[in-house]
Amino acid sequence: MAKTRESIMAEQLPQDSSDDLNNNESPVNKSEDSKGNGNGSNGYGGQNIQILEGLEAVRVRPGMYIGATDQRGLHHLIYEVVDNSIDEVMAGYADTVKVTIHADGSVTGEDNGRGIPVDEHHQRPGMSTLEVVMTVLHAGGKFGGGGYQISSGLHGVGVSVVNALSEWCQVDVKRDGRLWRQRYEKGIPVTPLQDVGPAEGNGTITSFLPDLTVMETRDYSFEILSQRFREMAYLNRGMTIILVDERTDREVTFYFEGGLISFVRYLNKNRNTLQARPVSLA
Ligand code: 0RA
């Protein structure tokens, strides 16, 4: 049986629980020790030049990576983050994905998967896997083993593209009992990977503020996003997707025990059907 819940949040969440997320005094380009990794005296020697060029290429031609810079492109940024979490669900390590639209136009996507690895990346000495995923084009998801399915089929440009197109981005990883954090501006690390302290559970929490110098709008559509998440929930039986809109205090949760059968029932609502029940071949 399909089980859907929709609820309006009764109380206002803290308006901006992370003041430092809006820190305009960026440490970017200030000192080497503020960088994610030091590699040469300026902190961006060698391999980092290529990374910076990649991030810049995304900012110069965002349409090449996300299709558009209007509301469609804006939603695409969210899908990119969410699709990575859904990959973790499909791999069997997560069952819940939550997306929050904050009042300041930033978005948080979180899952209860394994968390992006924070250890040193085997091909990039001195750099964490997290930083590679966040800053190297096409480095997301598909590295190291190939056990990842593509949840949407369409996208998969990688979360580094979201990072490049964001005024700021912060990733929190809960892994092995610790909370790890790194922050970026326009894709460039502005803090090292930090061990913030003890944490319970596992997961990845990605927050970002789309950069209005490259994106045209931060006007997310609750309807369009919830429609998409409904479909993703139908396609992934047993997965819970929660969408919270702090601009309007709306919240919707999608969870379908029946998967696609629930979807067909939903499509047939208010229609005359040939059979009473959807036919399914398992
Ligand atoms: C590669 C390896 C591992 C986890 C992930 C990717 C991962 C990526 C994302 C992106 C959003 N949520 C995610 N959750 C997990 C884990 C490898 C291991 O632990 O052995």
Coordinates of C-alpha atoms and ligand atoms in Angstrom, one line a residue:
M1 CA 0.0 0.0 0.0
A2 CA 1.1 3.5 -0.7
K3 CA 1.8 5.6 2.3
T4 CA 2.2 9.4 1.9
R5 CA 2.4 12.0 4.5
E6 CA 2.1 15.7 4.0
S7 CA 2.4 18.0 6.9
I8 CA 2.7 21.7 7.4
M9 CA 5.4 22.6 9.9
A10 CA 4.0 24.2 13.0
E11 CA 7.0 26.1 14.3
Q12 CA 9.5 28.3 12.7
L13 CA 13.0 26.8 12.5
P14 CA 15.9 29.1 13.5
Q15 CA 16.1 31.6 10.7
D16 CA 19.8 31.2 10.1
S17 CA 21.3 28.6 12.3
S18 CA 24.7 29.0 10.7
D19 CA 25.7 32.7 10.7
D20 CA 29.2 31.7 9.6
L21 CA 27.7 30.3 6.4
N22 CA 27.2 33.9 5.3
N23 CA 30.6 35.1 6.2
N24 CA 31.5 37.6 3.6
E25 CA 35.0 38.0 4.9
S26 CA 36.3 35.1 2.8
P27 CA 39.7 33.8 3.8
V28 CA 40.1 32.8 0.1
N29 CA 43.4 33.9 -1.3
K30 CA 44.7 35.0 2.1
S31 CA 47.0 32.5 3.4
E32 CA 48.3 29.1 2.7
D33 CA 47.1 27.6 6.0
S34 CA 43.5 28.5 5.2
K35 CA 43.5 26.3 2.2
G36 CA 42.2 22.7 2.0
N37 CA 45.7 21.5 1.2
G38 CA 49.0 23.1 0.8
N39 CA 50.8 22.1 -2.4
G40 CA 53.6 24.6 -3.0
S41 CA 54.3 27.9 -1.4
N42 CA 51.1 29.6 -2.7
G43 CA 48.9 26.7 -1.7
Y44 CA 47.8 26.2 -5.2
G45 CA 50.9 24.9 -7.0
G46 CA 51.0 21.9 -9.4
Q47 CA 47.7 19.9 -9.5
N48 CA 45.7 22.8 -8.1
I49 CA 46.0 25.0 -11.2
Q50 CA 44.1 22.4 -13.2
I51 CA 41.4 22.3 -10.5
L52 CA 41.1 26.1 -10.6
E53 CA 40.8 26.0 -14.3
G54 CA 38.1 23.4 -14.2
L55 CA 36.1 25.4 -11.7
E56 CA 36.5 28.5 -13.7
A57 CA 35.4 26.7 -16.9
V58 CA 32.1 25.8 -15.2
R59 CA 31.6 29.4 -14.1
V60 CA 32.3 30.8 -17.6
R61 CA 29.9 28.4 -19.3
P62 CA 27.5 27.1 -16.7
G63 CA 25.0 26.1 -19.4
M64 CA 27.5 23.5 -20.7
Y65 CA 27.3 21.7 -17.3
I66 CA 23.8 22.3 -16.0
G67 CA 21.9 23.2 -19.1
A68 CA 20.7 26.7 -18.0
T69 CA 21.1 29.4 -15.5
D70 CA 17.4 30.1 -15.0
Q71 CA 15.1 28.3 -12.5
R72 CA 15.6 25.0 -14.4
G73 CA 19.4 25.2 -13.9
L74 CA 18.8 26.2 -10.3
H75 CA 16.8 23.1 -9.7
H76 CA 19.4 21.1 -11.5
L77 CA 21.9 22.1 -8.8
I78 CA 19.6 20.6 -6.2
Y79 CA 19.1 17.4 -8.3
E80 CA 22.9 17.0 -8.5
V81 CA 23.2 17.0 -4.8
V82 CA 20.1 14.8 -4.2
D83 CA 21.1 12.3 -6.9
N84 CA 24.4 11.6 -5.2
S85 CA 22.4 10.8 -2.0
I86 CA 20.0 8.7 -3.9
D87 CA 23.0 6.8 -5.3
E88 CA 23.9 6.0 -1.7
V89 CA 20.4 4.8 -1.1
M90 CA 20.5 2.6 -4.2
A91 CA 23.8 1.2 -3.0
G92 CA 22.0 0.1 0.1
Y93 CA 23.7 2.3 2.6
A94 CA 21.1 5.1 3.2
D95 CA 17.3 5.2 3.4
T96 CA 16.6 8.9 4.0
V97 CA 17.3 12.0 2.0
K98 CA 16.3 15.5 3.2
V99 CA 16.3 18.7 1.3
T100 CA 15.8 22.1 3.0
I101 CA 15.3 25.4 1.2
H102 CA 16.4 28.1 3.6
A103 CA 15.0 31.6 3.7
D104 CA 18.3 33.1 2.5
G105 CA 18.2 31.1 -0.7
S106 CA 20.7 28.5 0.4
V107 CA 19.8 24.8 0.2
T108 CA 20.9 21.8 2.3
G109 CA 20.8 18.3 1.1
E110 CA 21.5 15.5 3.6
D111 CA 21.5 11.7 3.7
N112 CA 22.2 9.0 6.2
G113 CA 24.7 7.1 4.1
R114 CA 28.3 6.2 4.7
G115 CA 29.5 9.8 4.3
I116 CA 31.9 10.9 1.6
P117 CA 35.3 9.5 2.6
V118 CA 37.6 12.0 4.3
D119 CA 40.9 10.1 4.1
E120 CA 43.7 10.9 1.7
H121 CA 42.8 10.4 -1.9
H122 CA 45.0 7.7 -3.4
Q123 CA 45.7 9.6 -6.6
R124 CA 46.1 13.0 -5.1
P125 CA 48.6 13.1 -2.2
G126 CA 47.8 15.7 0.4
M127 CA 44.2 15.9 -0.7
S128 CA 41.2 14.3 0.9
T129 CA 38.7 12.3 -1.1
L130 CA 36.1 14.8 0.0
E131 CA 38.0 17.7 -1.5
V132 CA 38.6 15.8 -4.7
V133 CA 34.8 15.1 -5.0
M134 CA 34.0 18.7 -4.3
T135 CA 36.6 20.4 -6.6
V136 CA 37.6 18.1 -9.4
L137 CA 35.2 17.9 -12.4
H138 CA 33.7 14.5 -12.9
A139 CA 35.1 13.1 -9.8
G140 CA 31.9 12.4 -8.0
G141 CA 30.4 9.1 -7.2
K142 CA 31.9 7.0 -9.9
F143 CA 35.4 6.7 -8.6
G144 CA 36.9 3.8 -6.8
G145 CA 35.2 0.6 -7.6
G146 CA 32.3 1.4 -9.9
G147 CA 29.7 0.1 -7.6
Y148 CA 27.5 3.2 -8.2
Q149 CA 24.4 3.3 -10.2
I150 CA 23.1 6.4 -11.8
S151 CA 19.9 7.4 -10.0
S152 CA 18.5 9.8 -12.6
G153 CA 20.2 8.8 -15.8
L154 CA 20.2 12.4 -17.1
H155 CA 22.6 14.3 -15.0
G156 CA 25.6 13.2 -13.1
V157 CA 27.9 16.1 -13.9
G158 CA 29.1 15.9 -10.3
V159 CA 28.7 18.0 -7.2
S160 CA 31.9 20.0 -8.0
V161 CA 29.8 21.8 -10.6
V162 CA 27.3 22.8 -7.8
N163 CA 30.3 23.9 -5.7
A164 CA 31.7 26.0 -8.6
L165 CA 28.4 27.8 -9.1
S166 CA 27.9 28.6 -5.4
E167 CA 28.9 31.7 -3.5
W168 CA 29.7 29.3 -0.7
C169 CA 29.3 25.6 -0.1
Q170 CA 29.8 23.6 3.1
V171 CA 30.0 19.9 3.3
D172 CA 29.6 18.1 6.7
V173 CA 30.5 14.4 6.8
K174 CA 29.6 12.2 9.7
R175 CA 31.8 9.1 9.7
D176 CA 33.5 6.9 12.3
G177 CA 32.0 8.9 15.2
R178 CA 33.4 12.3 14.0
L179 CA 31.9 15.3 12.2
W180 CA 34.2 16.5 9.4
R181 CA 33.7 19.9 7.6
Q182 CA 35.1 21.8 4.7
R183 CA 33.9 25.1 3.2
Y184 CA 34.3 26.5 -0.3
E185 CA 33.7 29.7 -2.1
K186 CA 33.0 29.6 -5.8
G187 CA 34.3 26.0 -5.6
I188 CA 37.6 26.9 -4.0
P189 CA 38.4 25.5 -0.5
V190 CA 38.5 28.3 2.1
T191 CA 39.1 26.1 5.1
P192 CA 41.1 22.9 5.5
L193 CA 39.1 19.7 6.2
Q194 CA 38.3 20.2 9.8
D195 CA 37.5 17.6 12.5
V196 CA 34.7 19.5 14.2
G197 CA 34.1 17.0 17.0
P198 CA 32.2 13.8 17.9
A199 CA 29.1 12.8 15.9
E200 CA 26.4 10.2 16.0
G201 CA 25.5 8.2 12.9
N202 CA 26.8 8.6 9.4
G203 CA 25.9 10.8 6.5
T204 CA 26.7 13.6 4.2
I205 CA 25.2 17.1 4.6
T206 CA 25.8 19.5 1.7
S207 CA 24.8 23.2 2.0
F208 CA 25.2 25.7 -0.8
L209 CA 24.2 29.2 -1.8
P210 CA 23.9 29.5 -5.6
D211 CA 26.0 32.4 -6.9
L212 CA 23.9 35.1 -8.5
T213 CA 26.8 36.4 -10.5
V214 CA 26.4 33.1 -12.6
M215 CA 22.8 32.0 -11.8
E216 CA 19.9 34.2 -12.7
T217 CA 17.7 33.4 -9.7
R218 CA 17.4 31.7 -6.4
D219 CA 13.6 31.3 -6.8
Y220 CA 13.0 27.6 -6.1
S221 CA 9.7 26.1 -7.0
F222 CA 8.3 23.9 -4.1
E223 CA 5.9 22.3 -6.6
I224 CA 8.5 21.4 -9.2
L225 CA 10.9 20.1 -6.6
S226 CA 8.3 18.1 -4.7
Q227 CA 7.0 16.6 -8.0
R228 CA 10.5 15.4 -8.8
F229 CA 11.1 14.0 -5.3
R230 CA 7.8 12.2 -5.5
E231 CA 9.0 10.4 -8.6
M232 CA 12.3 9.6 -7.1
A233 CA 10.5 8.1 -4.1
Y234 CA 8.3 6.0 -6.3
L235 CA 11.4 4.7 -8.2
N236 CA 13.2 3.8 -5.0
R237 CA 10.8 1.8 -2.9
G238 CA 11.3 2.2 0.8
M239 CA 13.3 5.5 0.5
T240 CA 12.1 8.5 2.4
I241 CA 12.6 11.9 0.8
I242 CA 11.7 15.0 2.8
L243 CA 11.4 18.5 1.4
V244 CA 11.3 21.4 3.8
D245 CA 10.7 24.9 2.6
E246 CA 11.7 27.3 5.4
R247 CA 10.5 30.3 3.2
T248 CA 6.9 29.2 3.7
D249 CA 7.1 26.6 6.4
R250 CA 5.9 23.9 4.1
E251 CA 7.1 20.3 4.4
V252 CA 6.4 17.2 2.5
T253 CA 7.6 13.6 3.0
F254 CA 7.5 11.0 0.3
Y255 CA 7.7 7.3 1.1
F256 CA 6.2 4.5 -1.0
E257 CA 6.2 1.0 0.2
G258 CA 4.7 0.0 -3.2
G259 CA 7.2 1.7 -5.4
L260 CA 6.1 1.9 -9.1
I261 CA 2.7 0.2 -8.3
S262 CA 2.0 3.2 -6.0
F263 CA 3.0 5.5 -8.8
V264 CA 0.6 3.9 -11.3
R265 CA -2.2 4.1 -8.7
Y266 CA -1.4 7.8 -8.3
L267 CA -1.5 8.4 -12.0
N268 CA -4.8 6.6 -12.3
K269 CA -6.4 8.6 -9.5
N270 CA -9.6 10.2 -11.0
R271 CA -9.3 8.1 -14.2
N272 CA -11.2 5.1 -15.5
T273 CA -8.9 2.1 -15.7
L274 CA -9.1 -1.2 -17.6
Q275 CA -8.1 -3.2 -14.6
A276 CA -8.8 -2.4 -11.0
R277 CA -5.2 -3.0 -10.0
P278 CA -2.0 -2.2 -11.8
V279 CA -0.3 -5.2 -13.4
S280 CA 3.2 -5.8 -12.2
L281 CA 5.7 -8.5 -13.2
A282 CA 8.4 -8.9 -10.6
Ligands
0RA1 C1 32.2 7.0 -2.5 C2 32.5 6.1 -1.5 C3 31.8 6.1 -0.4 C4 30.8 7.0 -0.2 C5 30.4 7.9 -1.2 C6 31.1 7.9 -2.3 C7 29.3 8.8 -0.9 C8 29.1 9.9 -1.7 C9 28.0 10.7 -1.4 C10 27.5 11.9 -2.0 C11 26.4 12.3 -1.2 N1 26.2 11.3 -0.3 C12 27.2 10.4 -0.3 N2 27.4 9.3 0.4 C13 28.4 8.5 0.1 C14 32.1 5.2 0.8 C15 33.3 4.3 0.6 C16 33.5 3.6 1.9 O1 33.0 4.0 3.0 O2 34.1 2.5 1.9

